[in-house]
CSV table of C-alpha atoms in Angstrom, one decimal:
chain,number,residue,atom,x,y,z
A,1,UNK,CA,27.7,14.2,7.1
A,2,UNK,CA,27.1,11.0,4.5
A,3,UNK,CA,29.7,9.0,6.9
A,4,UNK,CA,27.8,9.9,10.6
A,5,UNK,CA,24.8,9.4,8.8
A,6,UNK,CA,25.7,5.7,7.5
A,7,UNK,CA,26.5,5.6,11.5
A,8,UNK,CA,23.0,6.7,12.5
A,9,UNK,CA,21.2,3.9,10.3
A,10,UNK,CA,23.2,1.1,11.4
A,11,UNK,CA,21.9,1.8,14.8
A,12,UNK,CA,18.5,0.0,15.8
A,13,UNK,CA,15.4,2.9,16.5
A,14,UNK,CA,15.9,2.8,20.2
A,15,UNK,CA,19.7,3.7,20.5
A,16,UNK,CA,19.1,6.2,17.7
A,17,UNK,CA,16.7,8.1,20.1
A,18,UNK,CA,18.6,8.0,22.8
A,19,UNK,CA,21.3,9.7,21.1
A,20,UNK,CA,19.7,12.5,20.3
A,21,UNK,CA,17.4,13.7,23.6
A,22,UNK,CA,14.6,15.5,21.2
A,23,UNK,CA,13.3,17.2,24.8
A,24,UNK,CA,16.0,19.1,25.2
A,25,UNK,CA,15.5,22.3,22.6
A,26,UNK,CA,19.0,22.7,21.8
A,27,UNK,CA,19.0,19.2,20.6
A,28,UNK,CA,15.6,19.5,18.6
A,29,UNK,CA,17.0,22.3,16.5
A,30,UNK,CA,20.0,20.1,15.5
A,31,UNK,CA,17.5,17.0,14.5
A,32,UNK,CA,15.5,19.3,12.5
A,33,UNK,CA,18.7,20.8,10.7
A,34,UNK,CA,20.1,16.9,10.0
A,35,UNK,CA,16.3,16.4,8.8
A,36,UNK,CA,16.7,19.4,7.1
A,37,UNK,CA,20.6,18.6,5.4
A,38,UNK,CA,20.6,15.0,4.9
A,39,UNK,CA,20.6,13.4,1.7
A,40,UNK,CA,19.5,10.2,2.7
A,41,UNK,CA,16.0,9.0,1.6
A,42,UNK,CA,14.0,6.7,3.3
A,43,UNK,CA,12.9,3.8,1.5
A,44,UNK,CA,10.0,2.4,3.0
A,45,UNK,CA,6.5,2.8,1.6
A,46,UNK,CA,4.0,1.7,4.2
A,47,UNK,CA,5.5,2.7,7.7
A,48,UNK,CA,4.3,1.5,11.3
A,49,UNK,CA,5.6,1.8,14.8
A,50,UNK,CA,5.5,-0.6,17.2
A,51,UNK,CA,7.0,-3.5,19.9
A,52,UNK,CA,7.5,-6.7,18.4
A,53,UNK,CA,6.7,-10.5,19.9
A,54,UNK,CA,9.9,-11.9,18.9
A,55,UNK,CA,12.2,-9.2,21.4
A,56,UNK,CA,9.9,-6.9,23.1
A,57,UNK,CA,11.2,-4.0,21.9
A,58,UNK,CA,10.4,-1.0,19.5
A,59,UNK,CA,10.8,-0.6,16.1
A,60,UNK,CA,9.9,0.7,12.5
A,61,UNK,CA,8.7,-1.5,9.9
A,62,UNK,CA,7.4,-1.2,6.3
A,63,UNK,CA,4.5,-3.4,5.2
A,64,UNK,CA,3.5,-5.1,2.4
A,65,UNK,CA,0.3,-3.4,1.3
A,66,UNK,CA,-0.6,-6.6,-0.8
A,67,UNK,CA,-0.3,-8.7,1.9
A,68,UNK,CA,-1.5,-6.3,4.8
A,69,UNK,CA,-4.2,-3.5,2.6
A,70,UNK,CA,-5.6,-2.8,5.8
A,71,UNK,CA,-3.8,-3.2,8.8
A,72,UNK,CA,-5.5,-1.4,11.3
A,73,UNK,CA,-8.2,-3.6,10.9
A,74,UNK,CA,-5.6,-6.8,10.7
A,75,UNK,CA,-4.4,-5.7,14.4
A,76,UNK,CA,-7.8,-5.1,15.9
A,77,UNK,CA,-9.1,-8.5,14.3
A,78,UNK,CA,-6.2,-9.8,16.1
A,79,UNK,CA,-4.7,-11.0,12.5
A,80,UNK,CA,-0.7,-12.0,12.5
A,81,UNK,CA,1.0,-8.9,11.0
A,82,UNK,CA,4.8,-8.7,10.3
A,83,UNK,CA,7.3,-6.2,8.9
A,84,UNK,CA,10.3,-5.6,7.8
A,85,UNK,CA,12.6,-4.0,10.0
A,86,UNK,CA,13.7,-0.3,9.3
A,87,UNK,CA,17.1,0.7,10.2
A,88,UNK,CA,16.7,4.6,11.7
A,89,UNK,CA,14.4,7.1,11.5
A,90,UNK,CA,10.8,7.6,9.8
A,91,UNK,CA,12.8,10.3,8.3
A,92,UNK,CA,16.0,8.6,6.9
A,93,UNK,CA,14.9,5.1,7.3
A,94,UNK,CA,16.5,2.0,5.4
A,95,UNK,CA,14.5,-1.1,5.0
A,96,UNK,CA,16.2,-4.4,6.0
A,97,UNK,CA,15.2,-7.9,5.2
A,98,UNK,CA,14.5,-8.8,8.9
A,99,UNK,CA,11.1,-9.4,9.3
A,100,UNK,CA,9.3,-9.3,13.1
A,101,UNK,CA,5.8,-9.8,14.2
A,102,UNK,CA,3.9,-6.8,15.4
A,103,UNK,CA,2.7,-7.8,19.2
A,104,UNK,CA,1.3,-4.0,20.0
A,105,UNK,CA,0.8,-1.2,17.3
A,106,UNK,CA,2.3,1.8,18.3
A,107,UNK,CA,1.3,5.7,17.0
A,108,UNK,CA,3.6,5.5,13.7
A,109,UNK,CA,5.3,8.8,15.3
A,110,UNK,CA,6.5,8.6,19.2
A,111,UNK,CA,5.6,12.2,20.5
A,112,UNK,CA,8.9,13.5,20.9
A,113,UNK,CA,9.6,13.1,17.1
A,114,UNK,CA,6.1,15.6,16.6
A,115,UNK,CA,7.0,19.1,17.1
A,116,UNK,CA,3.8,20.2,16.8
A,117,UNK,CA,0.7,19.7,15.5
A,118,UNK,CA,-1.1,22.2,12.9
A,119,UNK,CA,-4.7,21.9,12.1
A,120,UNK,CA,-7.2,23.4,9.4
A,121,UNK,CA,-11.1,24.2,10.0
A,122,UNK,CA,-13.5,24.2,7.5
A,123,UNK,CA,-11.4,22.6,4.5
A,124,UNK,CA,-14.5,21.0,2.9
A,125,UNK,CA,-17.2,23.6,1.7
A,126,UNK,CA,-20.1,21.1,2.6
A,127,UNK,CA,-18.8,20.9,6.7
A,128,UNK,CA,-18.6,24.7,6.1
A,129,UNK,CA,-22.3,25.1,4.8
A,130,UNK,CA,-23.2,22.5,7.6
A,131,UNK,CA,-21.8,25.1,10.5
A,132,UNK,CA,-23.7,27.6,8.6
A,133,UNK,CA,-20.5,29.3,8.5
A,134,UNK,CA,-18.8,31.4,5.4
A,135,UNK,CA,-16.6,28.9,3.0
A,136,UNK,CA,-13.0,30.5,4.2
A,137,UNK,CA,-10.6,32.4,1.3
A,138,UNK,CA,-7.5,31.5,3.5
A,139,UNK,CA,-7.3,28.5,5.7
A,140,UNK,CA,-8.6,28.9,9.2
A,141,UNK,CA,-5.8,27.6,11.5
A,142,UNK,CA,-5.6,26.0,15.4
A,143,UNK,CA,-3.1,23.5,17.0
A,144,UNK,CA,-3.1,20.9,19.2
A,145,UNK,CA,0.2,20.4,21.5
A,146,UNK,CA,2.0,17.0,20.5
A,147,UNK,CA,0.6,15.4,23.4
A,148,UNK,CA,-2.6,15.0,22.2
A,149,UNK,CA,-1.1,12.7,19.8
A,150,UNK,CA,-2.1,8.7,20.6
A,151,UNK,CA,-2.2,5.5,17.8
A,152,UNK,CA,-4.6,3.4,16.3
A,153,UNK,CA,-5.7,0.4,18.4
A,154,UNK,CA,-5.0,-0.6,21.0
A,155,UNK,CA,-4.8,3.4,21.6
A,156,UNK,CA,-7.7,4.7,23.2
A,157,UNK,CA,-9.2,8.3,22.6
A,158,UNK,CA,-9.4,10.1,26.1
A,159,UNK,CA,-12.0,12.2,27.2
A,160,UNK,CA,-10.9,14.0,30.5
A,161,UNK,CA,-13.0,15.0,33.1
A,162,UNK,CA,-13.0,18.7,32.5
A,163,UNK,CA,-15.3,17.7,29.5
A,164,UNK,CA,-17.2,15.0,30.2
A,165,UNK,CA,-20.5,17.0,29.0
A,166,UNK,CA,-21.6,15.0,26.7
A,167,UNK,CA,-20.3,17.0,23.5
A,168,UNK,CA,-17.6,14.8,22.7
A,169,UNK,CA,-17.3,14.8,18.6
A,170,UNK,CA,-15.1,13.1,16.3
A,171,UNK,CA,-13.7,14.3,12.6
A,172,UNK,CA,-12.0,12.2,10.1
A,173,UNK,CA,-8.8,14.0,8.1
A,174,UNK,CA,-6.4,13.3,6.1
A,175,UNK,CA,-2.8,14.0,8.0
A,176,UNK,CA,0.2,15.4,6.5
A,177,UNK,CA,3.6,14.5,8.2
A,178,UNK,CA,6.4,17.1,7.4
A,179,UNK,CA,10.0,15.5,6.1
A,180,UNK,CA,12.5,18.7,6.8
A,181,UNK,CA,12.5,21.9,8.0
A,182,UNK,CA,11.6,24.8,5.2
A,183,UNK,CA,10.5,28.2,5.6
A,184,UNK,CA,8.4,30.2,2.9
A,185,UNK,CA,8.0,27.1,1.1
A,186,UNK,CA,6.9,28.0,-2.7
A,187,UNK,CA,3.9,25.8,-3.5
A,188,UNK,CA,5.5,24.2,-6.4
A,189,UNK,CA,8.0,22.5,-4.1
A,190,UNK,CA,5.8,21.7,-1.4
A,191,UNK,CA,5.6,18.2,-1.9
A,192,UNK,CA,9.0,17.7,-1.3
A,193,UNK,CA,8.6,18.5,2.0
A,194,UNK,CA,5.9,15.5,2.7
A,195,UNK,CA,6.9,12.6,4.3
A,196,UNK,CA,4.0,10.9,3.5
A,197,UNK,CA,-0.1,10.5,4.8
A,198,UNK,CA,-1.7,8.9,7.4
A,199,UNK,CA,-5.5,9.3,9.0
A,200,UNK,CA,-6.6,11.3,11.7
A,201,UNK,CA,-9.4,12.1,14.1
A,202,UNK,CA,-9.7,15.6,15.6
A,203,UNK,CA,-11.6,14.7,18.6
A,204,UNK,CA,-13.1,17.6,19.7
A,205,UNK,CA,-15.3,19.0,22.8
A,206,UNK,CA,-18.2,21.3,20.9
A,207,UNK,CA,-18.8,22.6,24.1
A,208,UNK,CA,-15.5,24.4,25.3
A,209,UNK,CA,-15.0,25.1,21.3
A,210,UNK,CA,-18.5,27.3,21.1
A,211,UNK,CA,-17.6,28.7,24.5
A,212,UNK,CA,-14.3,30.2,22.9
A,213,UNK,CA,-13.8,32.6,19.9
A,214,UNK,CA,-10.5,30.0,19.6
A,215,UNK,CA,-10.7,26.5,18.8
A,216,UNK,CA,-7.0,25.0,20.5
A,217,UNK,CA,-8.1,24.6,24.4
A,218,UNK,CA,-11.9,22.2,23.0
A,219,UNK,CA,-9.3,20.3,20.4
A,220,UNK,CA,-5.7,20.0,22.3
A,221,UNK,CA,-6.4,17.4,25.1
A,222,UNK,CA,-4.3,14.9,25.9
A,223,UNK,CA,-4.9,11.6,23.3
A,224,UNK,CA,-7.9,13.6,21.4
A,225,UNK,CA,-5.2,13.1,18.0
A,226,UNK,CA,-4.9,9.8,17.2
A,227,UNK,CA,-3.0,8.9,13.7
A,228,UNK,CA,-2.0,6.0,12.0
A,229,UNK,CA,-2.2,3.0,11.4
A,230,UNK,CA,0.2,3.7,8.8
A,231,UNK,CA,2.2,6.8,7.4
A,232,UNK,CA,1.7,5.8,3.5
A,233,UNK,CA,5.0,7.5,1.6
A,234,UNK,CA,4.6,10.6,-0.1
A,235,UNK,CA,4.3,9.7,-4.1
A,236,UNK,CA,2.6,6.3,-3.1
A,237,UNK,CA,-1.4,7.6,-3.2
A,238,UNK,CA,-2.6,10.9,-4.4
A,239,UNK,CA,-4.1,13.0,-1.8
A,240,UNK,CA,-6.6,14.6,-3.6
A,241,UNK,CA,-8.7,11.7,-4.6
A,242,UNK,CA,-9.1,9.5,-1.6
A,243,UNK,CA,-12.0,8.4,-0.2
A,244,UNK,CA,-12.7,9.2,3.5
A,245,UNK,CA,-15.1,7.7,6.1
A,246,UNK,CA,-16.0,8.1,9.3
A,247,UNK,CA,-17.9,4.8,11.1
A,248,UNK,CA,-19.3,5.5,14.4
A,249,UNK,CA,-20.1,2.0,16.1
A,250,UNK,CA,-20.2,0.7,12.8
A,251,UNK,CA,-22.9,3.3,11.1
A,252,UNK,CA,-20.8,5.5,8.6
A,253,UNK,CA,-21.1,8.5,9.4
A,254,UNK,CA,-18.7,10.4,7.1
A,255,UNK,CA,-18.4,9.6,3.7
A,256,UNK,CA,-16.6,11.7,1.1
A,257,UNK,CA,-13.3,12.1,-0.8
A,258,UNK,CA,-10.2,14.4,-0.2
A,259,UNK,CA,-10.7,15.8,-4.2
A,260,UNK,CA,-13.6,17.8,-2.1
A,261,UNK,CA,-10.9,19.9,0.1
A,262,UNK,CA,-10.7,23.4,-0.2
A,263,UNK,CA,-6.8,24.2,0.1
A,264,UNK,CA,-4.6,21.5,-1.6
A,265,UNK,CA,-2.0,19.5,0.7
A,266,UNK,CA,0.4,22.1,-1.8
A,267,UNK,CA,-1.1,25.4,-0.7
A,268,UNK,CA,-1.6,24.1,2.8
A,269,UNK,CA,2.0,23.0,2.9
A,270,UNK,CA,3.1,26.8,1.9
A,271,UNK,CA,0.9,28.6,3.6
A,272,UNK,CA,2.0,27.2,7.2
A,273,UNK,CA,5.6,28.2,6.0
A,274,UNK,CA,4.9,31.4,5.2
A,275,UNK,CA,7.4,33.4,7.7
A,276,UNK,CA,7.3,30.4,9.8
A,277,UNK,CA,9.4,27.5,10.6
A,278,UNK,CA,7.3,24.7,9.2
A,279,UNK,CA,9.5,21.8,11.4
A,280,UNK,CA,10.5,18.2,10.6
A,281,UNK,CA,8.2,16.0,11.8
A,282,UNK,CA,5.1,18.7,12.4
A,283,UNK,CA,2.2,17.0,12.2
A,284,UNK,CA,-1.0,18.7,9.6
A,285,UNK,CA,-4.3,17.4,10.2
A,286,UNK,CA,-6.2,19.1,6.7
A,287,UNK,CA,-10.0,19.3,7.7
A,288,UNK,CA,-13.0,17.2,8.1
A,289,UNK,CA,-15.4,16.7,5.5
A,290,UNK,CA,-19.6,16.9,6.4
A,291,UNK,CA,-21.3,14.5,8.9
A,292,UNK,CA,-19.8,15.5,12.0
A,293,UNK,CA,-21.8,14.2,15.2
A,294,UNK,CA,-22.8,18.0,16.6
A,295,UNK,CA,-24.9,18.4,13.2
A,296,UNK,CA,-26.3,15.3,12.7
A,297,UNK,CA,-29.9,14.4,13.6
A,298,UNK,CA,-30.4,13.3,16.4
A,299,UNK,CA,-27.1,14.2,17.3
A,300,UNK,CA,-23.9,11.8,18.2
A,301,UNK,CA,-22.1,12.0,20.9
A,302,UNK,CA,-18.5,10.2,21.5
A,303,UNK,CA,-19.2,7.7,24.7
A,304,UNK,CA,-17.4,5.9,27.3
A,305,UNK,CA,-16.3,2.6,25.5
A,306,UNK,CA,-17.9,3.7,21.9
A,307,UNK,CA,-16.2,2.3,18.8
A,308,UNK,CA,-14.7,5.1,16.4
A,309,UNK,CA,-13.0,4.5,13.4
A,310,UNK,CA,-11.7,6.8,10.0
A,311,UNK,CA,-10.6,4.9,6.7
A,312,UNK,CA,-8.9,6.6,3.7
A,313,UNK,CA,-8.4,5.2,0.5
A,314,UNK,CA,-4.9,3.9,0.2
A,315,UNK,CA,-4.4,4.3,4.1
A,316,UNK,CA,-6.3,2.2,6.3
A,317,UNK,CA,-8.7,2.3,9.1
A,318,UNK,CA,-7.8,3.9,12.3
A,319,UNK,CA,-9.6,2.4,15.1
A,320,UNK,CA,-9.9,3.7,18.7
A,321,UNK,CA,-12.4,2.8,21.3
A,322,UNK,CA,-13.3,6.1,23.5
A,323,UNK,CA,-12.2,5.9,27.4
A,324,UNK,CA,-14.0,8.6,29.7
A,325,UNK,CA,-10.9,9.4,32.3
A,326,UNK,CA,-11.7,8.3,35.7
């Protein structure tokens, strides 16, 4: 196992996901058990995908926070930005000292790495008491399929025509990414099954999600999870004590911290294991604190071409511009 996975990291990103076809189920299961079984840690920190100027093709690199401390907002302000190259995976990856400039920022997870992705509902008592709905004992679960998953800018969020009704709502989270497969994962360990944190927006048509007694069809369409900019290590920030924003066209429009959450990242993290698979690579987006757009006053609606943006502490801003599918 050490020796093929020494192998595996001296390949670059792209021949390493060719070699193993993550469409094909049979070959998914294996990934997940090498996630699972190997040894190897990754050594990066501050993790971003994308195509560099210097070849034009796809890769992992780590940042330097000191040097980059935001950079969503570096790409979108059309800033310089390099990295150092990782060697691998986002799972076993080993940074290099070759350094490339990012041309396009890319989702910090391509799709076929997500097996799915896991969402919690009213993880902050004050969104709770804003639906007028009970504060929940047990988390109240829904997914979104991996291809809902898109990047921070230039990403766009898409709002198809099947709900172009002018209920289009955004909700900043904090987003776990799983590091190996567990099952019935005791709480005290469940740390050691995060890869690290980036920020999410559950866009969300109020709508279809009103219309329904289930939430997955209003919040699973196709680019309505963007992530990113960065996956910030496990171990690197603490994810109870963040600060999280929402800024709609530049007016905040969120504004709390994660110490507010209901279910730790801890119980979370066990609870989704409990008699399930909880997969390498699955994807947890942990709530949305008060402030959302279908409460507000007059109320806010996500637009064709509007500007919507979440910032954690110790994460970054993810920044999407909204395109209404033609």
């Amino acid at each position: 196992m050490f020796r093929n996975s020494l192998k595996l990291l001296s390949r670059p990103l792209t021949s390493f996901t060719r070699s193993v076809p993550l469409s094909n189920p049979h070959s998914r299961q294996n990934y997940a058990r090498y996630l699972s079984n190997s040894r190897i840690m990754a050594t990066w920190k501050n993790l971003i995908r994308f195509i560099a100027e210097e070849d034009g093709q796809e890769h992992l690199g780590d940042i330097d926070r000191s040097q980059y401390p935001d950079v969503g907002l570096a790409i979108h302000d059309g800033k310089p930005v390099t990295a150092r190259v990782i060697n691998g995976s986002a799972f076993d990856g080993i940074v290099t000292d070759k350094v490339l400039t990012v041309s396009r920022l890319l989702c910090p997870l391509p799709t076929s790495a997500v097996p799915i992705i896991r969402c919690l509902g009213l993880n902050y008592r004050d969104h709770a008491k804003e639906t007028k709905m009970p504060i929940p004992d047990v988390p109240i679960l829904f997914i979104k399929p991996r291809t809902a998953l898109t990047g921070s800018h230039p990403s766009k969020i898409v709002i198809p025509k099947a709900v172009q009704d002018g209920t289009s709502d955004y909700e900043a989270e904090l987003t776990i990414v799983i590091s190996k497969t567990g099952k019935d994962i005791p709480e005290e360990k469940a740390l050691e099954y995060v890869l690290g944190y980036t920020a999410g927006n559950d866009v969300s048509s109020r709508r279809s999600q009103f219309e329904n007694s289930q939430w997955s069809y209003s919040k699973g369409f196709d680019a309505s999870a963007p992530i990113g900019p960065v996956i910030v290590r496990e171990g690197t920030v603490d994810p109870h004590n963040l600060g999280i924003k929402a800024i709609y066209n530049g007016q905040t429009v969120q504004d709390s911290n994660t110490k507010e959450m209901i279910f730790s990242v801890q119980h979370t993290v066990s609870f989704l294991s409990r008699g399930t698979t909880l997969e390498a690579g699955t994807v947890i987006m942990t709530g949305t604190p008060p402030g959302i757009g279908a409460m507000r006053e007059p109320k806010i609606i996500l637009g064709d071409g509007d500007d919507i943006r979440v910032w954690i502490e110790g994460i970054g801003t993810l920044v999407n511009k909204v395109h209404y599918e033609k």
